[in-house]
Coordinates of C-alpha atoms in Angstrom, one line a residue:
X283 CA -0.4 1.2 28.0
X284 CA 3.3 1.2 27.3
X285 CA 5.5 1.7 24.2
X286 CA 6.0 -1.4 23.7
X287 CA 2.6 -2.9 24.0
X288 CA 1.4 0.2 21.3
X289 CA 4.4 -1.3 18.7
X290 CA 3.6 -4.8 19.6
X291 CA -0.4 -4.2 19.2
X292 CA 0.3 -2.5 15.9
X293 CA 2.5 -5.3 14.6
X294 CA 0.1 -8.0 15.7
X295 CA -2.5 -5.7 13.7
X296 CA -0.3 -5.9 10.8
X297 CA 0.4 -9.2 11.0
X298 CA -3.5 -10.7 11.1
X299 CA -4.3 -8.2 8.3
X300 CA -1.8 -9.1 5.9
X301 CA -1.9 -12.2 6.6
X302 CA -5.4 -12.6 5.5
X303 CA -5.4 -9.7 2.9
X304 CA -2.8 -11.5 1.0
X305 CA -4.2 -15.0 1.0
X306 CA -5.4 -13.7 -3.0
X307 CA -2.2 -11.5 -3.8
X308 CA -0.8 -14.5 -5.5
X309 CA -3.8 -15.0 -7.4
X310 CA -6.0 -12.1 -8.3
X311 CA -4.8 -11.4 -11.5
X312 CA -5.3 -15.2 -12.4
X313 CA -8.3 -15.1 -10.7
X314 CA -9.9 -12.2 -13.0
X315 CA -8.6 -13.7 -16.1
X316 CA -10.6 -16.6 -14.9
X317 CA -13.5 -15.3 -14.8
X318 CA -13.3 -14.1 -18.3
X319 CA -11.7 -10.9 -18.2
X320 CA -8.6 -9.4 -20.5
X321 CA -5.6 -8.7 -19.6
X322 CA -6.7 -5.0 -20.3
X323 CA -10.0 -5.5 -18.4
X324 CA -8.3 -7.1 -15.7
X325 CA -5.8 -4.0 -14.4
X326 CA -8.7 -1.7 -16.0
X327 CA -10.8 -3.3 -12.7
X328 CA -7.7 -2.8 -10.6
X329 CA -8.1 0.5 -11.9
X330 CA -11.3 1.2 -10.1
X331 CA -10.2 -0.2 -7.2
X332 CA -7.7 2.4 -6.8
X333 CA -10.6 4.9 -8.5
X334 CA -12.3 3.9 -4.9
X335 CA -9.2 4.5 -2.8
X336 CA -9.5 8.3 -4.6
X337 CA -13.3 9.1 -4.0
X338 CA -12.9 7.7 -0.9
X339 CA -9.3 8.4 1.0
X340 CA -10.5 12.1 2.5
X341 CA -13.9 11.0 3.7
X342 CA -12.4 8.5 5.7
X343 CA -9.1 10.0 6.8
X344 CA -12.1 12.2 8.2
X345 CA -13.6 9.5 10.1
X346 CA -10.4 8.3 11.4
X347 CA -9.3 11.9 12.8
X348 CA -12.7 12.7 13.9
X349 CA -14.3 9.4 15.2
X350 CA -11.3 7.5 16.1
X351 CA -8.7 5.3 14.5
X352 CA -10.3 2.6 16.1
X353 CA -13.1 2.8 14.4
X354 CA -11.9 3.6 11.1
X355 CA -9.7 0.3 11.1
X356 CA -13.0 -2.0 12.3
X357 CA -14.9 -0.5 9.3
X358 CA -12.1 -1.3 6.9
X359 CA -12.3 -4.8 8.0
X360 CA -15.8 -5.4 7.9
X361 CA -15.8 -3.8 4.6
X362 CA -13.1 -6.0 2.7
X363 CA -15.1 -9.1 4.5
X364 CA -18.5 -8.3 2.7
X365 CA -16.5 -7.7 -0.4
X366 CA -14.5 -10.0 -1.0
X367 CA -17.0 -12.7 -0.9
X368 CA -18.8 -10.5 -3.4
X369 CA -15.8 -11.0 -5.6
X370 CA -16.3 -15.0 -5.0
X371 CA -19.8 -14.2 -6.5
X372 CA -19.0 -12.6 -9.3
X373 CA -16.4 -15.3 -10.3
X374 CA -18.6 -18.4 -10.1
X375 CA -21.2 -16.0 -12.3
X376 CA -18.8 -14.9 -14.6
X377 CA -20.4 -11.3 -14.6
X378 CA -20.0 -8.9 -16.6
X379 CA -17.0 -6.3 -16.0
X380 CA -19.8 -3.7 -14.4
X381 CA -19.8 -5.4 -11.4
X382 CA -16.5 -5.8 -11.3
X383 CA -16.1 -2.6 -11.6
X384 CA -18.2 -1.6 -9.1
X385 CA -17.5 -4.0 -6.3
X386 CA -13.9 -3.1 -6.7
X387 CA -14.6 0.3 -5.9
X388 CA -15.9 -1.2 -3.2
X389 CA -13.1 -3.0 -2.0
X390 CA -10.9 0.0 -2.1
X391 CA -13.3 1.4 0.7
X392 CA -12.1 -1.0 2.6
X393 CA -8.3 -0.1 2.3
X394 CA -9.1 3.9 2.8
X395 CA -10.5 3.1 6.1
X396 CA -6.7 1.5 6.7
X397 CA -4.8 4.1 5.2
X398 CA -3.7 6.7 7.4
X399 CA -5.6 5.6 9.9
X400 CA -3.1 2.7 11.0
X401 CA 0.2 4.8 11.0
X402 CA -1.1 7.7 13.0
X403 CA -2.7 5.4 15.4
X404 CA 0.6 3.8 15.8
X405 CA 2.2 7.3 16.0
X406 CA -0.2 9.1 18.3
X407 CA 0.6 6.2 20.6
X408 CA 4.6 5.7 20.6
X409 CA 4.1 10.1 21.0
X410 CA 1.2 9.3 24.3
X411 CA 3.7 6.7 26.0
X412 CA 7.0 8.6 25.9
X413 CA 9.0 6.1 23.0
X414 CA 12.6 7.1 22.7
X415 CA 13.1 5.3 19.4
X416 CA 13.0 6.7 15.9
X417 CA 9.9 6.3 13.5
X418 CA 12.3 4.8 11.1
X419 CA 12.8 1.8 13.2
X420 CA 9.2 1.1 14.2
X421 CA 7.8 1.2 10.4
X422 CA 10.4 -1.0 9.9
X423 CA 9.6 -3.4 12.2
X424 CA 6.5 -3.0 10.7
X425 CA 7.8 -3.7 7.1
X426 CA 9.6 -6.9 8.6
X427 CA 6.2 -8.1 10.1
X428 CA 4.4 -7.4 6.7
X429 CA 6.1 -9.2 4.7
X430 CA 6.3 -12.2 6.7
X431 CA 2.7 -12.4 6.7
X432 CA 2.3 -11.3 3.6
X433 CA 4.9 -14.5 2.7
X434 CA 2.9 -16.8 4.4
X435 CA -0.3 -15.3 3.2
X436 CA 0.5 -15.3 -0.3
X437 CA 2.3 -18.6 -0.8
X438 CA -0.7 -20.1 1.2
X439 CA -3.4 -18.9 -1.1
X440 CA -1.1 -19.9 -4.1
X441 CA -0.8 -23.2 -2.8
X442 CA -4.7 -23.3 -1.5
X443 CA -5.6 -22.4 -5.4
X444 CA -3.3 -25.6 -6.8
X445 CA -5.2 -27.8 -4.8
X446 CA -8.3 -26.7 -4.7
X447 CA -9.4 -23.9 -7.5
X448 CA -8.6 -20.2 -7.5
X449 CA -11.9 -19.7 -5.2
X450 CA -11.2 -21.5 -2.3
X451 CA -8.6 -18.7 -1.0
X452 CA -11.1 -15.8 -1.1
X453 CA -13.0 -18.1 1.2
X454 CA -10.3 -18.0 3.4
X455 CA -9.3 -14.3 3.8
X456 CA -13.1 -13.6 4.5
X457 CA -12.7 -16.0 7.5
X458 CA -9.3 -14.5 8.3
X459 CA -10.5 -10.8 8.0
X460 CA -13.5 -12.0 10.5
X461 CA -10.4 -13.4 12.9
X462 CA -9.0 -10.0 12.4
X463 CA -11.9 -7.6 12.9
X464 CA -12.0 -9.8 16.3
X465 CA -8.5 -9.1 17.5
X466 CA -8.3 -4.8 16.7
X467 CA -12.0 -5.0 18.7
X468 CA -10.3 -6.5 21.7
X469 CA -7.1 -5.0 21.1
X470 CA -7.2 -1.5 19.6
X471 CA -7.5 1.7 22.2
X472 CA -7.0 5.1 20.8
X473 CA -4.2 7.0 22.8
X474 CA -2.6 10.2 22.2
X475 CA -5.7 11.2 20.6
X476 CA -9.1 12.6 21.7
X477 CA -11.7 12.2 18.4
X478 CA -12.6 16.0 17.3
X479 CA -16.1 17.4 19.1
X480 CA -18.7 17.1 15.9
X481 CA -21.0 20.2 15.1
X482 CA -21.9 19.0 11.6
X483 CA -20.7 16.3 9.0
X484 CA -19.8 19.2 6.5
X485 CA -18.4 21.5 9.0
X486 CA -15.9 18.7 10.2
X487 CA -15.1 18.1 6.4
X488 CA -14.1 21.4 5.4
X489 CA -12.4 22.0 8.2
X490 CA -10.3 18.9 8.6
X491 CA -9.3 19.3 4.2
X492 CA -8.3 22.6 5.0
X493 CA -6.2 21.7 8.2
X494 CA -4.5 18.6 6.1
X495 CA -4.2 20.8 2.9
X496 CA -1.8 23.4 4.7
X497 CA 0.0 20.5 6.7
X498 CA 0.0 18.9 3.4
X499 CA 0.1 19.9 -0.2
X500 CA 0.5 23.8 1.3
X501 CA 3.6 22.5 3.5
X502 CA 6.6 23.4 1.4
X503 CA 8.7 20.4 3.4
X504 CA 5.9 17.3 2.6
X505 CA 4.6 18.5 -1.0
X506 CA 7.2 17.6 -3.4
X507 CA 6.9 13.9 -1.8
X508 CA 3.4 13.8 -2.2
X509 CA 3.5 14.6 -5.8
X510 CA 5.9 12.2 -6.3
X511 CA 3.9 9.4 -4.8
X512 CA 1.7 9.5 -8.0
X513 CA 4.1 7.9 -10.6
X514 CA 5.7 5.5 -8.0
X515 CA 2.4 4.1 -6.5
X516 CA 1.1 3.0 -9.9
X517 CA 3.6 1.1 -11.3
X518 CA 4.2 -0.7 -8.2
X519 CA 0.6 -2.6 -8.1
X520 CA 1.3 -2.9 -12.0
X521 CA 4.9 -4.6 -11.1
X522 CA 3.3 -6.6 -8.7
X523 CA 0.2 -7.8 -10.4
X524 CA 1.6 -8.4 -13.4
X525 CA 4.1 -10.7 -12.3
X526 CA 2.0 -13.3 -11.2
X527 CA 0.9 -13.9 -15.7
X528 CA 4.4 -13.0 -16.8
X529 CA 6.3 -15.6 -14.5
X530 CA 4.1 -18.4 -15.8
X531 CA 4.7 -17.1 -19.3
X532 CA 8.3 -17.3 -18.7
X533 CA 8.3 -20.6 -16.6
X534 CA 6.1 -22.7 -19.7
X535 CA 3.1 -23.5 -17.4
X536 CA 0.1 -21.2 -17.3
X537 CA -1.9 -23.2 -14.8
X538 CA 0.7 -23.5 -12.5
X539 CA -1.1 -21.4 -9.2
X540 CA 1.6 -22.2 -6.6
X541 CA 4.2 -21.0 -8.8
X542 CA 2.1 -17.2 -8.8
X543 CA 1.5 -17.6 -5.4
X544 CA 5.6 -18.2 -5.2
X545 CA 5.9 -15.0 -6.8
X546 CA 3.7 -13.2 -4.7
X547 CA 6.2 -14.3 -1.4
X548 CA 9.4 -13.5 -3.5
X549 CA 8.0 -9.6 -3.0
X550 CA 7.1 -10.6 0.5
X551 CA 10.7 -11.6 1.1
X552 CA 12.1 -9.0 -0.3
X553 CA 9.6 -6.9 1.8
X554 CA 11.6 -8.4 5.0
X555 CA 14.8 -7.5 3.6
X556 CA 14.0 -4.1 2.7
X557 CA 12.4 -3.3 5.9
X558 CA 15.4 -4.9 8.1
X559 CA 17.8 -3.0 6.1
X560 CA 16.0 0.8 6.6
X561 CA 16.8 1.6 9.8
X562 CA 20.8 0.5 9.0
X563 CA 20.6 2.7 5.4
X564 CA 18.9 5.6 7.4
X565 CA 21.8 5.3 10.1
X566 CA 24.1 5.3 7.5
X567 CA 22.5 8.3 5.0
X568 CA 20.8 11.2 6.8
X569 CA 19.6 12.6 3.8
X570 CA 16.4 10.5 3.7
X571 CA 15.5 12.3 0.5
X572 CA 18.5 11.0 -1.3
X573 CA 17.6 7.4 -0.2
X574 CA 14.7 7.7 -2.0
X575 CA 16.3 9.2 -5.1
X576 CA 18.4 6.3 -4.8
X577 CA 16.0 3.9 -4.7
X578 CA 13.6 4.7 -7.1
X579 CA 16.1 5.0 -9.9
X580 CA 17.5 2.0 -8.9
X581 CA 14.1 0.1 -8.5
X582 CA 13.3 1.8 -12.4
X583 CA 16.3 0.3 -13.5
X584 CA 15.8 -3.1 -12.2
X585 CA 11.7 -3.1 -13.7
X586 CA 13.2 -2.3 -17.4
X587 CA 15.7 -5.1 -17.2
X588 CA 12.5 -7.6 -15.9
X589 CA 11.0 -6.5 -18.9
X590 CA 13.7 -7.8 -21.5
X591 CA 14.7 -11.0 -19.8
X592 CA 13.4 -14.7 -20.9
X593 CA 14.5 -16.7 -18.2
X594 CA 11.9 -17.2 -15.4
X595 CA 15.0 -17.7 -13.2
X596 CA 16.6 -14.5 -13.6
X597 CA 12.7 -12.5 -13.4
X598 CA 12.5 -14.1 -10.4
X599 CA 15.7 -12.8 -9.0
X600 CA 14.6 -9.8 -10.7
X601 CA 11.6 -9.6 -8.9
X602 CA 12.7 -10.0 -5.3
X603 CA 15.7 -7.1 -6.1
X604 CA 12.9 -5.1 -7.1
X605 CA 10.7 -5.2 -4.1
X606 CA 13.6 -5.0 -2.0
X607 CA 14.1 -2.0 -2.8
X608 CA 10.7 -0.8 -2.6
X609 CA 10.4 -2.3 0.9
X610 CA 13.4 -0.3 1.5
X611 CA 12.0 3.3 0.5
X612 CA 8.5 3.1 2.2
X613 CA 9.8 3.1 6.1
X614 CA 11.9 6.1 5.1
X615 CA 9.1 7.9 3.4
X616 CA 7.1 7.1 6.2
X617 CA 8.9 8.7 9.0
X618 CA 9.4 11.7 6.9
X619 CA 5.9 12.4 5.8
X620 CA 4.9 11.5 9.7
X621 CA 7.9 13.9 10.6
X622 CA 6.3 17.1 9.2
X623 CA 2.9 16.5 10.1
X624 CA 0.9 17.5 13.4
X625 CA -0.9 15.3 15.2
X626 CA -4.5 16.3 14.8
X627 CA -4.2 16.2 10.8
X628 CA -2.1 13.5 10.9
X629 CA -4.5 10.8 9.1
X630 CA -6.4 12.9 7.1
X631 CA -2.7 14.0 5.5
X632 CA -1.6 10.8 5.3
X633 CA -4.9 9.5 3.7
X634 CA -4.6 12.7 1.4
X635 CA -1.2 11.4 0.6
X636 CA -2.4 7.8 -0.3
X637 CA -5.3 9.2 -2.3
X638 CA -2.6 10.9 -5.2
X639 CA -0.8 7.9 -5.0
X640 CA -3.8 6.2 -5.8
X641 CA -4.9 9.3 -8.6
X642 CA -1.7 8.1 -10.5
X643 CA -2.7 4.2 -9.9
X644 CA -6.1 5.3 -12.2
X645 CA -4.1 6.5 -15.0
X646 CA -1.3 4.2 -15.3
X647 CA -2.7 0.7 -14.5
X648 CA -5.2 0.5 -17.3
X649 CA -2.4 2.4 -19.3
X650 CA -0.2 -0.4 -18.3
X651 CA -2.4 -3.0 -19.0
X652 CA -3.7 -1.8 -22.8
X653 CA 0.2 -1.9 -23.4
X654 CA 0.4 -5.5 -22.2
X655 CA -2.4 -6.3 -24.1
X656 CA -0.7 -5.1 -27.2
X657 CA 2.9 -5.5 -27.2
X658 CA 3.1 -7.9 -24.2
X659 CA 4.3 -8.0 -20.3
X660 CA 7.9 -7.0 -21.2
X661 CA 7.4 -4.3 -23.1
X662 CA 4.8 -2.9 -20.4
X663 CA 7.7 -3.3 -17.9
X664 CA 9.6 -0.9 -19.7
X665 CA 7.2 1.9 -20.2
X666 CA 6.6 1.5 -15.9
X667 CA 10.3 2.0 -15.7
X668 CA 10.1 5.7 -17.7
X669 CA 6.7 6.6 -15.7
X670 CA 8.5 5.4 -12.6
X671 CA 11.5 7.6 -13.1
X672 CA 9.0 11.0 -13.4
X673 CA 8.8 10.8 -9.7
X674 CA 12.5 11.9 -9.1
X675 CA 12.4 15.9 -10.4
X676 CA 9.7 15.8 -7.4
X677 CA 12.2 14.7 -4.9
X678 CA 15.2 16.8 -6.2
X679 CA 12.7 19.6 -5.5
X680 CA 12.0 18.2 -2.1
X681 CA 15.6 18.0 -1.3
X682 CA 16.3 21.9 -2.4
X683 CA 14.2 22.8 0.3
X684 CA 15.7 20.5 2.8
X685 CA 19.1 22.4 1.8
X686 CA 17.3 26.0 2.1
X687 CA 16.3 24.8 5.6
X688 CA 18.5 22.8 7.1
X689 CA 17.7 23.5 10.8
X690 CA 14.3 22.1 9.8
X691 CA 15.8 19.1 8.0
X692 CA 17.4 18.1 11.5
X693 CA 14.9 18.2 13.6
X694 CA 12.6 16.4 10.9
X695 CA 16.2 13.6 11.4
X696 CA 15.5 13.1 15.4
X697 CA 11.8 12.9 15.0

């Protein structure tokens, strides 16, 4: 396999996932309010799907760097199938927030399997088959391809809900996921890396946590990021999930599903923007640790304004400033996280990295949401923008060390 079948299989991969994954992005929140949840019960249930992503982000960055990638990304996908027609179930029975609860840890199962897993597949293969580009451009192309799907996906399922009811899309990502399971078992080969030999489950375990903690959390150079990843990671699904209520609040029309579902593509749009713009920034500033300085201050700025506007107009704009400059960050966090990493540890890091993100996502969602039950939306926008803004001491340590190494720094630039 070539280079450029690897980066074309992992686009396709991105593009069939997303696609179907975000057929409810629009809608969820709607969705859950629906089915007779609060606002506060609603991101409280978002909540423990992230609490899921936590318990289960190390156990399965172990299956991915032990069993295969492969394997880890058909097990995702099966997973989000059988769940999210459970979350179809619970909506027609209106149960009580338990289940939800618990099948939402369940979903976020689903996503652990993902995490990690698809990067350093990607990764391990560009490495196998001699690519002469930069990481930064290939998550990029990535970004691009995610938010076109997740455009098309998202609008869709808005669209879908307004003519039918806010069930019928959840009918279709279960048969999209099942197209998708489909095209990574015809499609996805692990190259570049031979699975671990297994003595014992435990044995693996500790092992692999102790190889990822030194490459990770122990690695002076990848830390600082990780920590950071906490505050930024939290209000993001709060941004994005909260939009979908606040924009019909703001446009007059509550039951208005394709407008949510409009919402949902204005992020995805801005996702294409972002992502065709980070291999130009990254040309243009070497410091990758500044662009994210940059960004995140910038992106804070932009969430405390959303939450002080009235005109649904100007959120909207708003919005799609905002996740452009999200979209922007991630590539260049990517490639330096993937940078600093080794191979062999390289998903179980990664998936280590995604679990504190998702630590911070179990405080401040429900946070998040209790405020927008009591003041409101807008006021809840502006206490994300202070959490948001916590991340950046992390980073200016991050970039002291860069400084205090700089022959590292630049060979972490041409990886």
């Amino acid at each position: 396999m070539t280079a450029e079948r690897v980066l074309r299989t992992y686009l396709t991969l991105v593009a069939v996932s997303t696609g179907a994954s975000s057929m409810i992005w629009g809608i969820n929140t709607l969705f859950l309010l629906d089915a007779g949840l609060s606002i506060g019960k609603t991101f409280a249930a978002n909540a423990f799907f992230t609490a899921g992503m936590v318990l289960f982000e190390v156990p399965t960055g172990v299956v991915a760097d032990t069993v295969g990638r492969r394997t880890s990304y058909l097990l995702g996908t099966a997973t989000l199938i059988g769940t999210t027609l459970l979350y179809l179930v619970l909506w027609r029975t209106h149960a009580p927030f338990v289940l939800w609860a618990v099948v939402s840890m369940l979903l976020g199962l689903g996503f652990t399997f993902f995490s990690g897993a698809t990067e350093a597949w990607l990764v391990d293969g560009l490495h196998a088959t001699g690519y002469d580009g930069s990481l930064d451009a290939a998550f990029a192309k990535g970004q691009v391809v995610n938010g076109i799907a997740m455009m098309a996906g998202s609008i869709g399922g808005g669209v879908l809900a307004q003519l039918t009811n806010l069930g019928t899309p959840y009918v279709a990502r279960a048969l999209l996921l099942t197209a998708t399971f489909l095209v990574a078992w015809r499609s996805m080969r692990d190259i570049g890396f031979a699975p671990a030999p297994r003595t014992s489950v435990r044995g693996e375990m500790a092992g692999i946590v102790r190889a990822s903690l030194r490459h990770g959390l122990l690695n002076r150079r990848v830390r600082w990021v990780m920590l950071a990843g906490p505050f930024t990671a939290g209000v993001s699904v709060y941004g994005f999930y909260a939009a979908q209520p606040y924009l019909l609040q703001l446009y007059g029309h509550t039951g208005s599903y394709a407008i949510a579902g409009l919402s949902a593509g204005i992020v995805a749009g801005a996702q294409i923007a972002g992502g065709a713009s980070a291999s130009y920034v990254s040309r243009l500033v070497h410091d990758r640790i500044g662009i994210l300085i940059g960004a995140i201050v910038a992106s804070g700025t932009v969430i405390a304004v959303m939450g002080v506007v009235t005109s649904f107009g100007v959120a909207l704009v708003l919005l799609m400033v905002w996740g452009t400059l999200f979209a922007a960050m991630s590539p260049v966090r990517q490639a330096y996280l993937n940078s600093h990493i080794p191979s062999a540890q390289r998903a179980t890091v990664l998936s280590c990295d995604s679990l504190l993100g998702s630590a911070g996502g179990v405080v401040i969602q429900p946070a998040l949401g209790r405020s927008a039950d009591v003041w409101g939306y807008g006021p809840a926008y502006l206490v994300a923008a202070g959490i948001q803004v916590l991340a950046v001491p992390f980073l200016g340590l991050a970039r002291r060390k860069s400084v205090e190494d700089p022959a590292g720094e630049a060979l972490a630039l041409r990886a």
